[in-house]
Amino acid sequence: MIDCNDIGAVIFDFDGTLYDYRRISLKLIMKHPLDMFKMRAERDIRRNFKGIDFSNSETFYKYFCEKMKSRTGMNSKRTLDWYNKRYMPSMIEVLAQNYRHREKVLDLFKYLKNNSIKIAVLSDYPLVKERMKAIGFTDEMISLCDIISSAQDTGALKPCARPFLEIAEKLNVKPEDVLVVGDRNDTDGQGAKKAGMRFLKVKSHKSFGTDWKDIVEGL
């Protein structure tokens, strides 16, 4: 399934790829039902920001707060307090209580490292390492990753090419030698295409593609 001869690095998407995030929105709402409209606004804004390069996180948050104010009436301070002190911690709690990483992730990571292939994890949302730990990633598994990155922290959500290209540059790997593994064509796939990278799509609860077990068994 993975020809290691011409791959220098693999960039893994997080949500839907390293675990299947079925019904996570519902579980977040059930945890804080009074936040339902804030959560819906956050998701809608992120959807509209998809593929827009804001250059940096400060500009991203500026426009994010403006959009949230128009939807919820909250000012920037209240928006950021809600997002950083309530919403993201709640997401980590929901992950820890309900989700686990896909089987044999450790085996796959070890296989890649043994073949001198660098590993990166790229998620749109922040606190990637904390969310990895929430779904059962051990310190050993995390240590095998050369880069753990948030596209949001760069100010450019997928499918912007820049987060992918910055990872390749930091890893000192040519874009054409990078394989992106994700569960969505519109974000992971298009981001890889724009960056000149290859793409392998895996199945999640709402997508078709290669089964995760097929990848591991095909090594």
Coordinates of C-alpha atoms in Angstrom, one line a residue:
M1 CA 0.0 0.0 0.0
I2 CA 2.9 2.4 0.7
D3 CA 6.0 2.3 -1.5
C4 CA 8.7 3.6 0.8
N5 CA 11.2 4.0 -2.0
D6 CA 10.1 7.5 -3.0
I7 CA 8.5 8.8 0.1
G8 CA 10.4 11.0 2.5
A9 CA 7.6 12.0 4.8
V10 CA 4.0 11.3 5.6
I11 CA 1.6 14.0 6.8
F12 CA -1.4 12.5 8.7
D13 CA -4.6 14.4 9.1
F14 CA -6.0 14.0 12.7
D15 CA -9.8 14.0 12.9
G16 CA -11.3 11.2 10.8
T17 CA -7.9 9.7 10.0
L18 CA -6.1 8.8 13.2
Y19 CA -9.5 8.2 14.7
D20 CA -13.1 8.2 13.5
Y21 CA -14.9 11.2 14.9
R22 CA -18.5 10.0 14.4
R23 CA -21.0 12.1 16.3
I24 CA -18.5 14.3 18.0
S25 CA -20.6 17.4 17.3
L26 CA -23.6 15.8 19.0
K27 CA -21.5 14.7 22.0
L28 CA -20.1 18.3 22.3
I29 CA -23.6 19.7 22.3
M30 CA -24.8 17.1 24.8
K31 CA -22.0 18.2 27.1
H32 CA -22.9 21.9 26.9
P33 CA -26.4 22.1 25.4
L34 CA -26.7 25.9 26.1
D35 CA -23.6 26.4 23.8
M36 CA -25.3 24.8 20.8
F37 CA -25.7 28.0 18.9
K38 CA -22.2 29.1 19.6
M39 CA -20.9 25.8 18.4
R40 CA -23.0 26.0 15.3
A41 CA -21.7 29.5 14.6
E42 CA -18.1 28.3 15.1
R43 CA -18.5 25.4 12.7
D44 CA -20.2 27.7 10.1
I45 CA -17.4 30.3 10.3
R46 CA -14.7 27.7 10.0
R47 CA -16.5 26.2 6.9
N48 CA -16.5 29.7 5.3
F49 CA -12.8 30.2 6.3
K50 CA -11.8 26.9 4.6
G51 CA -9.0 27.5 2.2
I52 CA -8.4 31.2 3.1
D53 CA -4.9 32.1 4.0
F54 CA -4.9 34.8 6.7
S55 CA -1.1 34.9 6.9
N56 CA -0.9 34.4 10.7
S57 CA -3.0 33.3 13.7
E58 CA -3.5 36.8 14.9
T59 CA -5.3 37.8 11.7
F60 CA -7.3 34.6 11.7
Y61 CA -8.5 35.1 15.2
K62 CA -9.4 38.8 14.4
Y63 CA -11.7 37.8 11.6
F64 CA -13.0 34.8 13.6
C65 CA -14.0 37.0 16.5
E66 CA -15.7 39.5 14.2
K67 CA -17.8 36.8 12.6
M68 CA -18.6 35.3 16.0
K69 CA -19.8 38.7 17.2
S70 CA -22.1 39.1 14.3
R71 CA -23.5 35.6 15.0
T72 CA -23.6 35.5 18.8
G73 CA -23.2 39.1 20.0
M74 CA -20.0 38.2 22.0
N75 CA -17.1 40.6 21.9
S76 CA -13.6 39.4 21.1
K77 CA -12.6 38.7 24.8
R78 CA -15.8 36.7 25.4
T79 CA -15.3 34.8 22.2
L80 CA -11.7 33.8 22.9
D81 CA -12.5 33.0 26.5
W82 CA -15.3 30.7 25.4
Y83 CA -13.2 29.1 22.7
N84 CA -10.0 28.6 24.7
K85 CA -11.4 28.0 28.2
R86 CA -14.6 26.1 27.4
Y87 CA -15.0 24.8 23.9
M88 CA -11.5 23.3 23.3
P89 CA -11.2 21.8 26.8
S90 CA -14.7 20.3 26.3
M91 CA -13.5 18.8 23.0
I92 CA -10.5 17.2 24.8
E93 CA -12.8 15.8 27.5
V94 CA -15.3 14.4 24.9
L95 CA -12.4 12.8 23.0
A96 CA -11.0 11.2 26.2
Q97 CA -14.4 9.9 27.2
N98 CA -15.6 8.5 23.8
Y99 CA -12.8 8.0 21.3
R100 CA -9.7 6.0 20.7
H101 CA -7.1 6.1 18.0
R102 CA -7.2 3.5 15.2
E103 CA -5.7 0.2 15.8
K104 CA -2.0 -0.4 15.0
V105 CA -1.1 3.3 14.7
L106 CA 2.0 2.5 16.7
D107 CA 2.9 -0.3 14.3
L108 CA 2.5 2.0 11.3
F109 CA 4.5 4.8 12.9
K110 CA 7.3 2.4 13.8
Y111 CA 7.3 1.0 10.2
L112 CA 7.6 4.4 8.7
K113 CA 10.4 5.4 11.1
N114 CA 12.3 2.1 10.5
N115 CA 12.2 3.1 6.8
S116 CA 13.6 6.6 7.5
I117 CA 10.2 8.2 6.6
K118 CA 9.5 11.3 8.6
I119 CA 6.0 11.7 10.3
A120 CA 3.9 14.8 10.7
V121 CA 0.4 15.2 12.1
L122 CA -1.6 18.2 10.7
S123 CA -5.0 19.2 12.2
D124 CA -7.1 22.2 11.5
Y125 CA -7.9 22.7 15.2
P126 CA -5.3 23.6 17.8
L127 CA -4.0 21.7 20.9
V128 CA -3.2 18.7 18.6
K129 CA -0.8 17.0 21.0
E130 CA -3.4 17.3 23.8
R131 CA -6.1 15.8 21.6
M132 CA -3.8 13.0 20.6
K133 CA -3.2 12.1 24.2
A134 CA -6.9 12.3 24.8
I135 CA -7.6 9.5 22.3
G136 CA -4.9 7.3 23.8
F137 CA -1.6 8.3 22.1
T138 CA 1.2 7.4 24.4
D139 CA 4.4 9.4 24.9
E140 CA 6.2 6.8 22.7
M141 CA 3.7 7.3 19.8
I142 CA 4.0 11.0 20.1
S143 CA 7.8 10.9 20.2
L144 CA 7.8 9.1 16.8
C145 CA 6.2 12.2 15.2
D146 CA 8.7 14.7 13.8
I147 CA 6.1 17.6 13.7
I148 CA 2.7 18.0 15.3
S149 CA 1.0 21.1 13.8
S150 CA -2.3 23.0 13.7
A151 CA -3.3 24.7 10.5
Q152 CA -5.3 27.2 12.5
D153 CA -2.1 28.2 14.4
T154 CA -0.6 29.1 11.0
G155 CA -3.6 31.2 10.1
A156 CA -4.5 29.1 7.1
L157 CA -7.1 26.3 7.3
K158 CA -7.0 23.4 4.9
P159 CA -7.0 23.2 1.9
C160 CA -4.5 26.0 1.9
A161 CA -1.2 24.8 0.7
R162 CA 1.0 26.8 3.1
P163 CA 0.6 24.5 6.2
F164 CA 1.6 21.5 4.1
L165 CA 4.5 23.3 2.5
E166 CA 5.8 24.6 5.8
I167 CA 5.9 21.1 7.2
A168 CA 7.8 19.8 4.2
E169 CA 10.3 22.7 4.5
K170 CA 10.8 22.0 8.2
L171 CA 11.3 18.3 7.5
N172 CA 13.7 19.1 4.6
V173 CA 11.7 17.0 2.2
K174 CA 10.6 18.0 -1.3
P175 CA 6.8 18.4 -1.6
E176 CA 6.7 15.7 -4.4
D177 CA 8.2 13.3 -1.9
V178 CA 5.5 13.8 0.7
L179 CA 2.4 11.6 1.1
V180 CA -0.7 13.2 2.7
V181 CA -3.0 10.7 4.4
G182 CA -6.5 12.0 5.2
D183 CA -10.2 11.2 5.0
R184 CA -11.5 14.2 3.0
N185 CA -10.8 15.2 -0.6
D186 CA -12.0 18.8 -0.1
T187 CA -9.5 19.5 2.7
D188 CA -6.7 17.0 2.9
G189 CA -6.8 16.0 -0.8
Q190 CA -7.1 19.5 -2.2
G191 CA -4.4 20.8 0.2
A192 CA -2.0 18.0 -0.9
K193 CA -2.8 18.8 -4.6
K194 CA -2.1 22.5 -4.2
A195 CA 1.1 21.7 -2.4
G196 CA 2.3 19.3 -5.1
M197 CA 2.1 16.3 -2.8
R198 CA 0.5 12.9 -3.2
F199 CA -2.7 11.9 -1.3
L200 CA -4.0 8.7 0.1
K201 CA -7.6 8.8 1.3
V202 CA -8.8 6.6 4.2
K203 CA -12.3 5.8 5.2
S204 CA -14.1 7.5 8.0
H205 CA -17.8 7.3 8.9
K206 CA -18.7 9.8 6.1
S207 CA -16.2 9.1 3.4
F208 CA -15.1 6.4 1.0
G209 CA -11.5 5.4 0.5
T210 CA -8.8 2.9 1.6
D211 CA -9.5 1.0 4.9
W212 CA -7.0 1.8 7.6
K213 CA -6.4 -1.9 8.2
D214 CA -5.6 -2.4 4.5
I215 CA -2.8 0.2 4.9
V216 CA -1.3 -1.6 7.8
E217 CA -1.7 -5.0 6.4
G218 CA -0.2 -3.9 3.1
L219 CA 3.0 -2.7 4.6

